[in-house]
C-alpha cells in the first residue's frame, strides 16, 4: 500500500505543520490549499492512502464535499476530516471517515492513522 497522503488545508501554517509531522512519521505528503488544488493532485496521483481535509475552505467545494467525492471516486483512500470550528452532523461524513478536532495533537493524529490502518 502506498504511504502517500494528501493534506488539504487553506491555512498555510497548519498545512505545513501537518505535512511536517506526517513526513517525520515516514509518510510522503502532497499538499493542497483548497479542494480545487486537491482535485488536481488527485488527478495526477489517485493513489493516496489517505486524505486529511479541513472543512471550511475557499474554492468550489468545502472539505465535506471533497470527502464525499474522494470516497466515491477513490474507495481505497482513507478519509480524515478536520476542523476547529465545525462539528459535522451525524451522517454528514462519508462512511468510515474520521473527524479530528483542531488543534490536532500528534497523539490524536497517530491514533487516527492507526484506525485507518496506516501505522507509521
Coordinates of N, CA and C in Angstrom, one line a residue:
X1 N 0.8 -1.2 0.0 CA 0.0 0.0 0.0 C 0.9 1.2 0.0
X2 N 0.5 2.2 -0.7 CA 1.2 3.5 -0.8 C 1.2 4.2 0.6
X3 N 2.2 4.9 0.9 CA 2.3 5.7 2.1 C 2.2 7.2 1.8
X4 N 1.5 7.5 0.7 CA 1.4 8.9 0.3 C 0.0 9.4 0.8
X5 N 0.1 10.6 1.4 CA -1.1 11.2 2.0 C -1.3 12.6 1.3
X6 N -2.6 13.0 1.2 CA -2.9 14.3 0.7 C -3.5 15.2 1.8
X7 N -2.8 16.3 2.1 CA -3.3 17.2 3.2 C -3.9 18.4 2.5
X8 N -5.1 18.7 2.8 CA -5.8 19.8 2.2 C -6.3 20.8 3.3
X9 N -5.6 21.9 3.3 CA -5.8 22.9 4.4 C -5.5 24.3 3.8
X10 N -6.4 25.3 4.0 CA -6.2 26.6 3.5 C -5.2 27.5 4.3
X11 N -5.1 27.1 5.6 CA -4.1 27.9 6.4 C -2.8 27.3 6.2
X12 N -1.9 28.1 5.6 CA -0.5 27.6 5.3 C 0.3 27.1 6.5
X13 N 0.2 27.7 7.6 CA 0.9 27.3 8.8 C 0.4 25.9 9.3
X14 N -0.9 25.8 9.4 CA -1.4 24.5 9.8 C -1.1 23.4 8.8
X15 N -1.2 23.7 7.5 CA -0.9 22.7 6.5 C 0.6 22.3 6.6
X16 N 1.5 23.2 6.8 CA 2.9 23.0 6.9 C 3.2 22.1 8.1
X17 N 2.5 22.4 9.2 CA 2.7 21.7 10.5 C 2.3 20.2 10.3
X18 N 1.1 20.0 9.7 CA 0.6 18.7 9.5 C 1.5 17.9 8.6
X19 N 1.9 18.6 7.5 CA 2.8 17.9 6.5 C 4.1 17.5 7.1
X20 N 4.7 18.4 7.9 CA 6.0 18.2 8.6 C 5.8 17.0 9.6
X21 N 4.8 17.0 10.3 CA 4.6 15.9 11.3 C 4.4 14.6 10.6
X22 N 3.6 14.5 9.5 CA 3.4 13.3 8.7 C 4.7 12.8 8.1
X23 N 5.5 13.8 7.5 CA 6.7 13.4 6.9 C 7.7 12.8 7.9
X24 N 7.7 13.5 9.1 CA 8.6 12.9 10.2 C 8.2 11.5 10.6
X25 N 6.9 11.2 10.4 CA 6.4 9.8 10.7 C 6.7 8.8 9.6
X26 N 7.3 9.3 8.5 CA 7.6 8.4 7.4 C 6.7 8.4 6.2
X27 N 5.7 9.3 6.2 CA 4.8 9.3 5.0 C 5.3 10.3 4.0
X28 N 4.9 10.0 2.7 CA 5.1 11.0 1.6 C 3.8 11.9 1.7
X29 N 4.0 13.2 1.6 CA 2.9 14.1 1.8 C 2.8 15.1 0.6
X30 N 1.6 15.1 0.0 CA 1.3 16.1 -1.0 C 0.4 17.1 -0.3
X31 N 0.5 18.4 -0.7 CA -0.3 19.5 0.0 C -1.2 20.2 -1.0
X32 N -2.3 20.6 -0.6 CA -3.2 21.4 -1.4 C -3.9 22.5 -0.4
X33 N -4.0 23.7 -1.0 CA -4.6 24.8 -0.2 C -6.1 24.9 -0.2
X34 N -6.7 24.1 -1.1 CA -8.2 24.0 -1.2 C -8.6 22.8 -2.0
X35 N -9.9 22.6 -2.1 CA -10.4 21.4 -2.8 C -10.0 21.4 -4.3
X36 N -10.0 22.6 -4.9 CA -9.7 22.7 -6.3 C -8.2 22.1 -6.6
X37 N -7.3 22.6 -5.7 CA -5.9 22.1 -5.8 C -5.9 20.6 -5.5
X38 N -6.7 20.1 -4.6 CA -6.7 18.7 -4.2 C -7.2 17.9 -5.4
X39 N -8.2 18.4 -6.1 CA -8.7 17.6 -7.3 C -7.6 17.5 -8.3
X40 N -6.8 18.5 -8.5 CA -5.6 18.4 -9.4 C -4.6 17.4 -9.0
X41 N -4.3 17.4 -7.7 CA -3.4 16.4 -7.1 C -3.9 15.0 -7.3
X42 N -5.2 14.8 -7.0 CA -5.8 13.5 -7.2 C -5.8 13.0 -8.6
X43 N -6.0 14.0 -9.5 CA -5.9 13.6 -11.0 C -4.5 13.2 -11.4
X44 N -3.5 13.8 -10.8 CA -2.1 13.4 -11.1 C -1.7 12.1 -10.4
X45 N -2.2 11.9 -9.2 CA -1.8 10.7 -8.4 C -3.0 10.3 -7.6
X46 N -3.8 9.4 -8.1 CA -5.0 8.9 -7.5 C -4.7 7.8 -6.5
X47 N -3.5 7.6 -6.1 CA -3.1 6.5 -5.2 C -2.8 6.9 -3.8
X48 N -3.5 8.0 -3.3 CA -3.2 8.4 -1.9 C -3.8 7.4 -1.0
X49 N -3.1 7.1 0.1 CA -3.6 6.2 1.1 C -4.6 6.9 2.0
X50 N -4.4 8.2 2.1 CA -5.4 8.9 3.0 C -5.5 10.4 2.5
X51 N -6.7 10.9 2.8 CA -6.9 12.4 2.6 C -7.2 13.0 4.0
X52 N -6.5 14.0 4.3 CA -6.8 14.8 5.5 C -7.2 16.2 5.0
X53 N -8.5 16.5 5.3 CA -9.0 17.7 4.7 C -9.7 18.6 5.8
X54 N -9.5 19.9 5.7 CA -10.2 20.8 6.5 C -11.6 20.9 6.0
X55 N -12.5 21.4 6.8 CA -13.9 21.6 6.3 C -14.1 22.9 5.6
X56 N -13.7 24.0 6.3 CA -14.0 25.3 5.8 C -12.8 25.8 5.0
X57 N -13.1 25.9 3.6 CA -12.0 26.3 2.7 C -12.6 27.1 1.6
X58 N -11.8 28.0 1.0 CA -12.3 28.7 -0.2 C -12.3 27.7 -1.4
X59 N -13.0 28.1 -2.4 CA -13.0 27.3 -3.7 C -14.3 26.7 -4.0
X60 N -14.3 25.8 -4.9 CA -15.6 25.2 -5.5 C -16.3 24.3 -4.5
X61 N -15.7 23.8 -3.5 CA -16.3 22.9 -2.5 C -15.6 22.9 -1.2
X62 N -16.4 22.6 -0.1 CA -15.8 22.5 1.2 C -15.2 21.1 1.4
X63 N -14.6 20.9 2.6 CA -14.0 19.7 2.9 C -14.9 18.5 2.9
X64 N -16.2 18.7 3.4 CA -17.1 17.6 3.4 C -17.5 17.1 2.0
X65 N -17.7 18.1 1.1 CA -18.0 17.7 -0.3 C -16.8 17.0 -0.9
X66 N -15.6 17.5 -0.6 CA -14.4 16.8 -1.1 C -14.3 15.4 -0.5
X67 N -14.6 15.2 0.7 CA -14.5 13.9 1.3 C -15.5 13.0 0.6
X68 N -16.7 13.4 0.3 CA -17.7 12.6 -0.4 C -17.2 12.2 -1.8
X69 N -16.6 13.2 -2.5 CA -16.1 13.0 -3.8 C -15.0 11.9 -3.8
X70 N -14.1 12.1 -2.8 CA -13.0 11.1 -2.7 C -13.5 9.7 -2.3
X71 N -14.4 9.7 -1.4 CA -15.0 8.4 -1.0 C -15.7 7.6 -2.2
X72 N -16.3 8.4 -3.1 CA -17.0 7.8 -4.2 C -16.1 7.5 -5.4
X73 N -15.0 8.2 -5.5 CA -14.1 8.0 -6.6 C -12.8 7.3 -6.3
X74 N -12.4 7.2 -5.1 CA -11.1 6.6 -4.7 C -11.4 5.7 -3.4
X75 N -12.1 4.6 -3.6 CA -12.6 3.9 -2.5 C -11.5 3.3 -1.5
X76 N -10.3 3.2 -2.0 CA -9.2 2.7 -1.1 C -8.6 3.8 -0.3
X77 N -8.9 5.1 -0.5 CA -8.4 6.2 0.2 C -9.1 6.4 1.5
X78 N -8.4 6.4 2.6 CA -8.9 6.7 4.0 C -9.2 8.2 4.1
X79 N -10.2 8.6 4.8 CA -10.6 10.0 4.9 C -10.6 10.5 6.3
X80 N -9.9 11.6 6.6 CA -9.9 12.2 7.9 C -10.3 13.7 7.6
X81 N -11.4 14.1 8.2 CA -11.9 15.5 8.1 C -11.5 16.2 9.4
X82 N -11.0 17.4 9.2 CA -10.5 18.2 10.4 C -11.2 19.6 10.4
X83 N -11.4 20.1 11.6 CA -11.9 21.4 11.8 C -11.7 21.9 13.2
X84 N -11.6 23.2 13.3 CA -11.5 23.8 14.6 C -12.8 24.6 15.0
X85 N -13.7 24.7 14.0 CA -14.9 25.4 14.1 C -16.2 24.6 14.1
X86 N -16.2 23.6 13.2 CA -17.4 22.9 12.9 C -17.3 21.4 13.5
X87 N -18.4 20.9 13.9 CA -18.5 19.5 14.3 C -19.6 18.9 13.3
X88 N -19.1 18.1 12.4 CA -20.1 17.6 11.4 C -21.3 16.9 12.0
X89 N -22.4 17.1 11.4 CA -23.6 16.5 11.9 C -23.5 15.0 11.7
X90 N -24.2 14.2 12.5 CA -24.2 12.7 12.4 C -24.7 12.4 11.0
X91 N -23.9 11.6 10.3 CA -24.2 11.1 9.0 C -23.8 12.0 7.8
X92 N -23.2 13.2 8.2 CA -22.8 14.1 7.1 C -21.4 13.7 6.4
X93 N -20.6 12.9 7.1 CA -19.4 12.5 6.5 C -19.5 11.1 5.8
X94 N -18.7 10.8 4.9 CA -18.8 9.5 4.2 C -18.6 8.4 5.2
X95 N -19.1 7.3 5.0 CA -19.0 6.1 5.8 C -17.5 5.8 6.0
X96 N -17.1 5.6 7.2 CA -15.7 5.2 7.5 C -14.8 6.4 7.7
X97 N -15.3 7.6 7.4 CA -14.4 8.8 7.6 C -14.3 9.1 9.1
X98 N -13.2 9.7 9.4 CA -12.9 10.1 10.8 C -12.9 11.6 10.9
X99 N -13.3 12.1 12.1 CA -13.3 13.6 12.3 C -12.3 13.9 13.4
X100 N -11.4 14.8 13.1 CA -10.4 15.3 14.1 C -10.6 16.8 14.4
X101 N -10.6 17.1 15.7 CA -10.7 18.5 16.1 C -9.4 19.2 16.2
X102 N -9.3 20.4 15.6 CA -8.1 21.2 15.7 C -8.1 21.9 17.0
X103 N -6.9 22.2 17.6 CA -5.6 21.7 17.0 C -5.4 20.2 17.2
X104 N -4.8 19.6 16.3 CA -4.6 18.2 16.3 C -3.3 17.9 17.0
X105 N -3.3 17.1 18.0 CA -2.1 16.7 18.7 C -1.5 15.5 17.9
X106 N -0.2 15.3 18.1 CA 0.5 14.2 17.4 C -0.2 12.9 17.8
X107 N -0.5 12.8 19.1 CA -1.2 11.6 19.6 C -2.5 11.3 18.9
X108 N -3.3 12.3 18.8 CA -4.6 12.1 18.1 C -4.4 11.8 16.6
X109 N -3.4 12.4 16.0 CA -3.1 12.1 14.6 C -2.6 10.6 14.4
X110 N -1.7 10.2 15.4 CA -1.3 8.8 15.3 C -2.4 7.8 15.5
X111 N -3.3 8.1 16.5 CA -4.5 7.3 16.7 C -5.4 7.2 15.4
X112 N -5.6 8.3 14.8 CA -6.4 8.3 13.6 C -5.8 7.5 12.5
X113 N -4.5 7.7 12.3 CA -3.7 6.9 11.3 C -3.8 5.4 11.6
X114 N -3.7 5.1 12.9 CA -3.8 3.7 13.2 C -5.2 3.1 12.9
X115 N -6.2 3.8 13.2 CA -7.6 3.4 12.9 C -7.7 3.2 11.4
X116 N -7.1 4.0 10.6 CA -7.2 4.0 9.2 C -6.3 2.9 8.6
X117 N -5.5 2.2 9.5 CA -4.6 1.1 9.1 C -3.3 1.6 8.5
X118 N -3.0 2.8 8.9 CA -1.8 3.5 8.3 C -0.8 3.7 9.5
X119 N -0.2 2.7 9.9 CA 0.8 2.8 11.0 C 2.1 3.4 10.5
X120 N 2.7 4.4 11.2 CA 4.0 4.9 10.8 C 5.1 3.9 10.9

